[in-house]
CSV table of C-alpha atoms in Angstrom, one decimal:
chain,number,residue,atom,x,y,z
W,1,MET,CA,97.8,177.6,40.9
W,2,ARG,CA,97.6,173.8,41.2
W,3,THR,CA,95.7,172.6,44.2
W,4,SER,CA,98.5,170.2,45.3
W,5,LEU,CA,101.1,173.0,45.1
W,6,LEU,CA,98.9,175.3,47.1
W,7,ARG,CA,98.3,172.7,49.8
W,8,LYS,CA,102.0,172.0,50.1
W,9,ASN,CA,102.8,175.7,50.4
W,10,MET,CA,100.1,176.2,53.0
W,11,ARG,CA,101.3,173.2,55.0
W,12,LEU,CA,104.9,174.4,54.9
W,13,SER,CA,103.9,177.9,55.8
W,14,LEU,CA,102.2,176.6,58.9
W,15,TRP,CA,105.4,174.8,59.9
W,16,HIS,CA,107.5,177.8,59.0
W,17,GLY,CA,105.3,180.0,61.1
W,18,ALA,CA,105.5,177.6,64.1
W,19,PHE,CA,109.4,177.5,64.1
W,20,PHE,CA,109.6,181.3,63.3
W,21,THR,CA,107.3,182.1,66.2
W,22,ALA,CA,109.0,179.8,68.7
W,23,ALA,CA,112.5,181.2,67.9
W,24,THR,CA,111.4,184.9,67.9
W,25,THR,CA,109.1,184.6,71.0
W,26,ILE,CA,112.0,183.4,73.2
W,27,VAL,CA,114.1,186.4,72.2
W,28,THR,CA,111.5,189.1,72.1
W,29,THR,CA,109.8,188.1,75.3
W,30,PHE,CA,112.9,187.5,77.5
W,31,PHE,CA,115.6,189.7,76.0
W,32,PRO,CA,114.3,192.7,78.0
W,33,LEU,CA,114.7,190.7,81.2
W,34,PHE,CA,118.1,189.5,80.2
W,35,LEU,CA,119.1,193.1,79.4
W,36,ILE,CA,117.6,194.8,82.5
W,37,ASP,CA,118.0,192.2,85.3
W,38,TYR,CA,121.0,190.2,84.2
W,39,LEU,CA,123.1,192.8,82.2
W,40,HIS,CA,121.8,195.8,84.3
W,41,ALA,CA,121.2,198.1,81.3
W,42,SER,CA,120.1,201.7,81.8
W,43,ALA,CA,116.8,203.2,80.7
W,44,GLN,CA,118.5,204.8,77.7
W,45,LEU,CA,120.0,201.5,76.6
W,46,VAL,CA,116.6,199.8,77.0
W,47,GLY,CA,115.2,202.5,74.7
W,48,LEU,CA,118.0,201.9,72.2
W,49,SER,CA,117.2,198.2,72.3
W,50,SER,CA,114.0,199.1,70.5
W,51,ALA,CA,115.3,202.1,68.4
W,52,LEU,CA,118.5,200.7,67.1
W,53,PRO,CA,117.0,197.5,65.6
W,54,ALA,CA,114.5,199.8,63.9
W,55,LEU,CA,117.3,201.9,62.5
W,56,ALA,CA,118.9,198.7,61.2
W,57,ALA,CA,115.6,197.8,59.6
W,58,LEU,CA,115.4,201.2,57.9
W,59,ILE,CA,119.0,200.8,56.6
W,60,ALA,CA,118.1,197.4,55.3
W,61,SER,CA,115.0,198.7,53.5
W,62,LEU,CA,117.0,201.5,51.9
W,63,VAL,CA,119.5,198.9,50.6
W,64,LEU,CA,116.6,197.1,48.9
W,65,MET,CA,115.6,200.4,47.2
W,66,VAL,CA,118.9,200.3,45.4
W,67,ARG,CA,119.1,196.6,44.7
W,68,LEU,CA,116.1,194.2,44.8
W,69,PRO,CA,116.5,190.5,44.4
W,70,LYS,CA,115.1,188.9,41.3
W,71,THR,CA,112.1,186.6,41.7
W,72,PRO,CA,114.0,183.4,40.9
W,73,ALA,CA,116.5,184.1,43.6
W,74,LEU,CA,114.0,185.5,46.1
W,75,LEU,CA,113.5,182.3,48.1
W,76,SER,CA,117.2,181.6,48.5
W,77,TRP,CA,117.9,185.2,49.4
W,78,THR,CA,115.1,185.1,52.0
W,79,THR,CA,116.2,181.9,53.7
W,80,HIS,CA,119.9,183.1,53.9
W,81,SER,CA,118.7,186.3,55.5
W,82,PHE,CA,116.7,184.5,58.2
W,83,LEU,CA,119.6,182.1,58.8
W,84,ALA,CA,121.9,185.0,59.5
W,85,THR,CA,119.5,186.5,62.0
W,86,ARG,CA,118.9,183.3,63.9
W,87,LEU,CA,122.7,182.7,64.2
W,88,SER,CA,123.0,186.1,65.8
W,89,TYR,CA,121.0,184.7,68.7
W,90,LEU,CA,124.1,182.6,69.5
W,91,LEU,CA,126.1,185.8,69.8
W,92,ILE,CA,123.6,187.3,72.2
W,93,ALA,CA,124.0,184.3,74.4
W,94,VAL,CA,127.8,184.6,74.6
W,95,ALA,CA,127.9,188.4,74.8
W,96,PRO,CA,128.6,188.4,78.6
W,97,TRP,CA,131.7,186.3,77.9
W,98,LEU,CA,132.9,188.1,74.9
W,99,THR,CA,132.6,191.6,76.4
W,100,PRO,CA,132.1,191.2,80.2
W,101,HIS,CA,132.5,195.0,80.9
W,102,HIS,CA,130.1,196.1,78.1
W,103,ALA,CA,127.8,193.1,77.8
W,104,ALA,CA,124.6,195.1,77.7
W,105,LEU,CA,125.8,197.3,74.9
W,106,ALA,CA,127.2,194.4,73.0
W,107,ALA,CA,123.9,192.5,73.3
W,108,VAL,CA,122.0,195.5,71.9
W,109,LEU,CA,124.4,195.9,69.1
W,110,ILE,CA,124.2,192.3,68.1
W,111,LEU,CA,120.4,192.5,68.2
W,112,THR,CA,120.6,195.6,66.0
W,113,VAL,CA,123.0,194.1,63.4
W,114,GLY,CA,120.9,190.9,63.3
W,115,ASN,CA,117.8,192.9,62.5
W,116,ILE,CA,119.3,193.9,59.1
W,117,PRO,CA,119.0,190.4,57.6
W,118,GLN,CA,115.8,189.9,59.6
W,119,THR,CA,114.2,192.8,57.7
W,120,TRP,CA,115.3,191.4,54.4
W,121,GLY,CA,113.9,188.1,55.3
W,122,LEU,CA,110.5,189.5,56.4
W,123,MET,CA,110.2,191.5,53.2
W,124,GLY,CA,111.1,188.5,51.1
W,125,TRP,CA,108.7,186.4,53.0
W,126,GLN,CA,105.9,188.9,52.4
W,127,THR,CA,106.5,188.8,48.7
W,128,ILE,CA,106.8,185.0,48.7
W,129,ILE,CA,103.5,184.7,50.4
W,130,GLY,CA,101.9,187.1,47.9
W,131,HIS,CA,103.0,184.7,45.1
W,132,ALA,CA,102.4,181.4,47.0
W,133,ILE,CA,99.0,182.1,48.6
W,134,PRO,CA,96.3,183.5,46.2
W,135,PRO,CA,94.1,186.4,47.4
W,136,LEU,CA,90.9,184.3,47.6
W,137,VAL,CA,92.2,182.1,50.4
W,138,ARG,CA,94.8,184.5,51.9
W,139,GLU,CA,92.6,186.0,54.6
W,140,SER,CA,91.2,182.7,55.8
W,141,PHE,CA,94.6,181.0,55.7
W,142,PHE,CA,96.3,183.8,57.6
W,143,SER,CA,93.6,183.7,60.3
W,144,TYR,CA,94.2,180.0,60.8
W,145,ARG,CA,98.0,180.4,60.6
W,146,SER,CA,97.8,183.1,63.2
W,147,ILE,CA,95.9,180.8,65.6
W,148,VAL,CA,98.6,178.1,65.1
W,149,THR,CA,101.5,180.5,65.7
W,150,THR,CA,99.7,182.0,68.7
W,151,LEU,CA,99.3,178.6,70.3
W,152,VAL,CA,103.0,177.9,69.7
W,153,ALA,CA,104.1,181.2,71.2
W,154,LEU,CA,101.8,180.5,74.2
W,155,VAL,CA,103.5,177.1,74.9
W,156,VAL,CA,107.0,178.5,74.3
W,157,SER,CA,106.5,181.5,76.6
W,158,LEU,CA,105.0,179.4,79.4
W,159,VAL,CA,107.7,176.7,79.3
W,160,THR,CA,110.6,179.2,79.0
W,161,GLY,CA,109.2,181.3,81.9
W,162,LEU,CA,108.7,178.3,84.2
W,163,ILE,CA,112.1,176.7,83.5
W,164,THR,CA,113.9,180.1,83.9
W,165,GLN,CA,112.0,180.9,87.1
W,166,TRP,CA,112.9,177.4,88.4
W,167,GLY,CA,116.6,178.3,87.8
W,168,GLY,CA,116.5,180.9,90.6
W,169,SER,CA,119.9,182.5,90.9
W,170,HIS,CA,120.9,181.0,87.6
W,171,THR,CA,118.3,182.9,85.5
W,172,GLY,CA,121.0,184.4,83.3
W,173,LEU,CA,122.5,181.0,82.5
W,174,PHE,CA,119.0,179.6,81.6
W,175,LEU,CA,118.2,182.5,79.4
W,176,LYS,CA,121.5,182.0,77.5
W,177,ALA,CA,120.5,178.3,77.0
W,178,PHE,CA,117.1,179.4,75.6
W,179,PHE,CA,118.7,181.9,73.2
W,180,ILE,CA,120.9,179.0,71.9
W,181,LEU,CA,117.7,176.9,71.5
W,182,ALA,CA,116.1,179.8,69.6
W,183,ALA,CA,119.0,179.7,67.1
W,184,GLY,CA,118.3,175.9,66.7
W,185,LEU,CA,114.6,176.5,66.1
W,186,GLY,CA,115.5,179.2,63.6
W,187,ILE,CA,117.6,176.7,61.6
W,188,ALA,CA,114.5,174.5,61.4
W,189,GLU,CA,112.5,177.5,60.3
W,190,VAL,CA,114.9,178.2,57.5
W,191,ILE,CA,114.9,174.6,56.3
W,192,THR,CA,111.1,174.6,56.2
W,193,LEU,CA,110.9,177.9,54.3
W,194,ALA,CA,113.4,176.7,51.7
W,195,ARG,CA,111.0,173.9,50.8
W,196,HIS,CA,108.3,176.3,49.6
W,197,ARG,CA,107.8,176.3,45.8
W,198,LEU,CA,106.6,179.3,43.9
W,199,PRO,CA,104.1,178.7,41.1
W,200,VAL,CA,105.8,178.8,37.7
W,201,ARG,CA,103.7,180.1,34.7
W,202,PRO,CA,104.4,179.4,31.1
W,203,PRO,CA,106.6,182.1,29.5
W,204,ALA,CA,104.0,182.9,27.0
W,205,ALA,CA,101.4,183.6,29.7
W,206,THR,CA,103.8,185.8,31.7
W,207,PRO,CA,103.3,189.4,30.8
W,208,VAL,CA,106.4,191.6,30.6
W,209,ILE,CA,106.1,194.2,33.3
W,210,PRO,CA,108.4,197.2,33.1
W,211,PRO,CA,110.1,198.3,36.4
W,212,ILE,CA,108.3,201.1,38.3
W,213,ALA,CA,110.1,204.2,39.3
W,214,TRP,CA,110.2,204.8,43.1
W,215,ARG,CA,108.8,208.3,42.7
W,216,ALA,CA,105.8,206.8,40.9
W,217,ILE,CA,104.8,204.9,44.1
W,218,TRP,CA,104.3,208.2,45.8
W,219,GLN,CA,101.8,209.2,43.1
W,220,ASN,CA,99.5,206.3,44.1
W,221,PRO,CA,97.0,208.1,46.4
W,222,VAL,CA,95.5,205.0,47.8
W,223,PHE,CA,98.8,203.6,48.9
W,224,VAL,CA,100.1,206.9,50.2
W,225,ARG,CA,97.0,207.4,52.3
W,226,TYR,CA,97.4,204.0,53.9
W,227,LEU,CA,101.1,204.5,54.5
W,228,VAL,CA,100.5,207.9,56.3
W,229,LEU,CA,97.8,206.4,58.5
W,230,SER,CA,99.9,203.3,59.3
W,231,ALA,CA,103.0,205.5,60.1
W,232,PHE,CA,100.9,207.8,62.4
W,233,PHE,CA,99.4,204.9,64.3
W,234,ASN,CA,102.6,203.0,64.6
W,235,PHE,CA,104.4,206.0,66.1
W,236,GLY,CA,101.9,206.1,69.0
W,237,TRP,CA,102.0,202.3,69.2
W,238,GLN,CA,105.7,201.9,69.3
W,239,MET,CA,106.7,204.9,71.5
W,240,SER,CA,105.5,202.9,74.5
W,241,TRP,CA,107.3,199.6,73.7
W,242,PRO,CA,110.4,200.3,75.9
W,243,LEU,CA,108.2,201.8,78.6
W,244,PHE,CA,106.4,198.5,79.0
W,245,SER,CA,109.6,196.7,79.8
W,246,LEU,CA,110.8,199.4,82.1
W,247,TYR,CA,107.5,199.4,84.0
W,248,GLN,CA,106.9,195.7,84.2
W,249,ILE,CA,110.4,194.7,85.1
W,250,GLY,CA,111.8,197.8,86.8
W,251,GLN,CA,108.7,199.1,88.7
W,252,ALA,CA,106.4,196.1,89.0
W,253,HIS,CA,109.4,193.7,89.4
W,254,ALA,CA,108.1,191.0,87.1
W,255,THR,CA,110.2,187.9,87.0
W,256,ALA,CA,110.7,185.5,84.1
W,257,LEU,CA,107.6,183.5,85.1
W,258,TRP,CA,105.5,186.6,85.2
W,259,LEU,CA,106.8,187.8,81.8
W,260,GLY,CA,105.9,184.4,80.5
W,261,LEU,CA,102.4,184.7,82.0
W,262,PHE,CA,101.9,188.1,80.5
W,263,THR,CA,102.7,186.7,77.1
W,264,VAL,CA,100.5,183.6,77.6
W,265,ALA,CA,97.6,185.8,78.7
W,266,ALA,CA,98.0,188.0,75.6
W,267,LEU,CA,98.4,185.0,73.3
W,268,ILE,CA,95.3,183.2,74.7
W,269,SER,CA,93.2,186.2,74.0
W,270,GLN,CA,94.7,186.6,70.5
W,271,ALA,CA,93.8,182.9,69.7
W,272,ILE,CA,90.3,183.5,70.9
W,273,SER,CA,89.8,186.8,69.0
W,274,PHE,CA,91.4,186.0,65.6
W,275,PRO,CA,88.3,184.5,64.0
W,276,SER,CA,86.2,187.4,65.3
W,277,TRP,CA,88.4,190.0,63.6
W,278,ARG,CA,88.4,188.0,60.4
W,279,ALA,CA,84.6,187.9,60.4
W,280,LEU,CA,84.3,191.6,61.3
W,281,ALA,CA,86.6,192.5,58.4
W,282,ARG,CA,84.3,190.6,56.0
W,283,ARG,CA,81.2,192.3,57.3
W,284,GLN,CA,82.5,195.8,57.9
W,285,GLY,CA,85.5,196.1,55.7
W,286,GLY,CA,89.2,195.7,56.6
W,287,MET,CA,89.9,199.4,57.3
W,288,ARG,CA,87.0,199.7,59.7
W,289,ALA,CA,87.9,196.5,61.5
W,290,LEU,CA,91.4,197.8,61.7
W,291,GLY,CA,90.2,201.0,63.3
W,292,ILE,CA,88.2,199.2,65.9
W,293,SER,CA,91.0,196.9,66.9
W,294,ALA,CA,93.5,199.9,67.0
W,295,LEU,CA,91.0,201.8,69.2
W,296,GLY,CA,91.0,198.9,71.7
W,297,LEU,CA,94.8,198.7,71.6
W,298,ALA,CA,94.9,202.4,72.6
W,299,SER,CA,93.6,201.6,76.1
W,300,VAL,CA,96.6,199.4,76.9
W,301,PRO,CA,99.3,201.9,78.0
W,302,TRP,CA,96.8,203.8,80.2
W,303,LEU,CA,95.5,200.6,81.8
W,304,THR,CA,99.1,199.3,82.4
W,305,VAL,CA,100.2,202.2,84.7
W,306,LEU,CA,97.0,202.0,86.9
W,307,SER,CA,98.5,199.3,89.0
W,308,ARG,CA,101.8,197.4,89.8
W,309,ASN,CA,99.9,194.3,90.9
W,310,LEU,CA,101.2,191.5,88.7
W,311,TRP,CA,97.8,189.7,88.4
W,312,ILE,CA,96.2,193.0,87.2
W,313,LEU,CA,99.0,193.4,84.7
W,314,THR,CA,98.3,189.9,83.5
W,315,GLY,CA,94.7,190.9,82.9
W,316,VAL,CA,95.8,194.0,81.0
W,317,ASN,CA,97.9,191.8,78.8
W,318,PHE,CA,94.9,189.6,78.2
W,319,GLU,CA,92.9,192.6,77.2
W,320,SER,CA,95.7,193.8,74.9
W,321,GLY,CA,95.7,190.5,73.1
W,322,LEU,CA,92.1,190.8,72.2
W,323,PHE,CA,92.9,193.8,70.0
W,324,LEU,CA,96.5,193.1,69.1
W,325,SER,CA,95.3,190.1,67.1
W,326,GLY,CA,93.2,192.3,64.9
W,327,VAL,CA,95.9,195.0,64.4
W,328,ASN,CA,98.5,192.4,63.5
W,329,LEU,CA,96.2,190.6,61.1
W,330,LEU,CA,94.7,193.6,59.4
W,331,LEU,CA,97.7,195.8,59.1
W,332,PHE,CA,99.3,193.2,56.8
W,333,THR,CA,96.2,192.1,54.9
W,334,GLU,CA,95.2,195.8,54.3
W,335,LEU,CA,98.7,196.5,53.1
W,336,LEU,CA,98.4,193.8,50.4
W,337,ALA,CA,95.0,195.2,49.5
W,338,HIS,CA,96.4,198.7,48.9
W,339,ILE,CA,99.2,197.8,46.6
W,340,PRO,CA,99.2,196.6,43.0
W,341,PRO,CA,100.2,192.9,42.7
W,342,ALA,CA,102.5,193.6,39.7
W,343,TYR,CA,104.8,195.8,41.9
W,344,ARG,CA,104.3,194.1,45.3
W,345,THR,CA,107.9,193.9,46.2
W,346,GLN,CA,108.7,197.6,45.5
W,347,TYR,CA,105.6,198.8,47.4
W,348,ILE,CA,106.5,196.6,50.4
W,349,VAL,CA,110.0,198.0,50.4
W,350,MET,CA,108.7,201.6,50.4
W,351,TYR,CA,106.2,200.8,53.2
W,352,ASN,CA,109.0,199.3,55.3
W,353,VAL,CA,111.3,202.2,54.7
W,354,ALA,CA,108.7,204.6,56.0
W,355,LEU,CA,107.7,202.5,59.0
W,356,GLY,CA,111.3,201.7,59.7
W,357,ALA,CA,111.9,205.5,60.2
W,358,VAL,CA,108.9,205.6,62.6
W,359,ALA,CA,110.1,202.6,64.5
W,360,PHE,CA,113.5,204.2,65.1
W,361,ILE,CA,112.2,207.5,66.3
W,362,ALA,CA,109.2,206.4,68.3
W,363,PRO,CA,110.9,204.4,71.1
W,364,GLU,CA,113.4,207.3,71.6
W,365,PHE,CA,110.6,209.7,71.7
W,366,GLY,CA,109.0,207.5,74.4
W,367,ILE,CA,112.2,207.7,76.5
W,368,VAL,CA,112.2,211.5,76.1
W,369,ALA,CA,108.5,211.5,77.2
W,370,LEU,CA,109.4,209.3,80.2
W,371,HIS,CA,112.0,211.8,81.4
W,372,GLN,CA,109.7,214.8,80.7
W,373,TRP,CA,106.4,213.6,82.0
W,374,HIS,CA,107.4,210.4,84.0
W,375,MET,CA,105.9,207.0,83.3
W,376,HIS,CA,102.2,207.8,83.8
W,377,GLY,CA,102.3,210.8,81.5
W,378,ALA,CA,104.3,209.0,78.8
W,379,MET,CA,101.9,206.1,78.8
W,380,VAL,CA,98.8,208.3,78.6
W,381,LEU,CA,100.3,210.2,75.7
W,382,SER,CA,100.8,206.9,73.9
W,383,SER,CA,97.2,206.0,74.5
W,384,ILE,CA,95.9,209.3,73.1
W,385,TRP,CA,98.2,209.0,70.1
W,386,ARG,CA,97.0,205.4,69.3
W,387,ALA,CA,93.4,206.5,69.7
W,388,CYS,CA,93.8,209.3,67.2
W,389,GLY,CA,95.3,206.9,64.7
W,390,ALA,CA,92.5,204.4,65.3
W,391,ILE,CA,89.8,207.0,64.8
W,392,THR,CA,91.4,208.0,61.5
W,393,PHE,CA,91.4,204.4,60.3
W,394,LEU,CA,87.8,204.1,61.3
W,395,ALA,CA,86.8,207.3,59.6
W,396,ILE,CA,88.6,206.4,56.3
W,397,GLY,CA,87.1,202.9,56.4
W,398,THR,CA,83.6,204.2,56.9
W,399,SER,CA,84.1,206.7,54.1
W,400,VAL,CA,85.3,204.0,51.7
W,401,ALA,CA,82.4,201.8,52.6
W,402,ARG,CA,79.8,204.5,51.9
W,403,LYS,CA,81.3,205.2,48.5
W,404,ARG,CA,81.2,201.6,47.6
W,405,ALA,CA,77.6,201.4,48.7
W,406,GLN,CA,76.7,204.3,46.5
W,407,ILE,CA,78.3,202.7,43.5
W,408,VAL,CA,76.4,199.4,44.1
W,409,ARG,CA,73.1,201.2,44.8
W,410,PRO,CA,70.9,201.3,41.6
């Protein structure tokens, strides 16, 4: 790949990441507050706000198994997918006016439908990055990109929380305005992504690669092992997602400002810890580093329910960010390391189908656990589940490292 093209793609990817993060941070951080405090959604509907978008992602992934976009049209298809999702933010903002008696349900359904093109866009973006950023610089670039996007999310969360809190009784109106702003930022994101240019190789140098059968992917033991481990850990990770919103907003009575501070605390610690996880992955191997970061993340649900003090919860979010940065970075880089480059798109689709099923079931399981064992028991179960997945990552990574050492040893 030419150096000038690589630099251009890396620069555009940084801008794309900044706009993408700004738009999605506004929605993901403050949608639960909008849903619970302003639209007065029930616990079941809060759970569905995590489960139904995951079901939509699963459906979107299954569609891709039937019809995959060709590489020349991949960039256009990805940008159109992201554009559709960002425009759905406008509908969320006007949901209380469109359906005043069922606004909470309408907002959840809009978020759900918008997650279908969002899933297509994310899968397309993963494939584009695989083509645009070569493996030798991918890890270092993503570490730097993660720092940039983390700082953007930090500023956006703090500003949104402060302004919304300042609105007082007009919190809902301010949140609507910010959802509209998120749509505008999303349009800037799409424009930036469309300016990426994939490297073009001479036809003579491009090998003809026959399509791979979907069942053949399941015959790849390295990929299947990573998929099963990721699905197991993600189940324990995601089952507590709606519980955090219910606890922080419903029981600890966190306002928009406090939600912004929670996010800021987590993002500051992520920015601090990203380089450390990159360095640890180089020294210990990606799987072992992933296991360590996942083990730290396992403590978060248990620590959360120890107190309703908002300052303590801010500290817990800071601790969460220290390990969340490693999990987010390494889950993606290890996925790319466990799939053959020639069939990257097909493997990513299969991975997202499996994890989409987990993401649909896990939040609903979390709500069932909430009713069965109350908040404390459900959160402790999530911590134990996460810890088991983390220990498995760690064990597999250690085993792989030992085998490599034996091969290298004379």
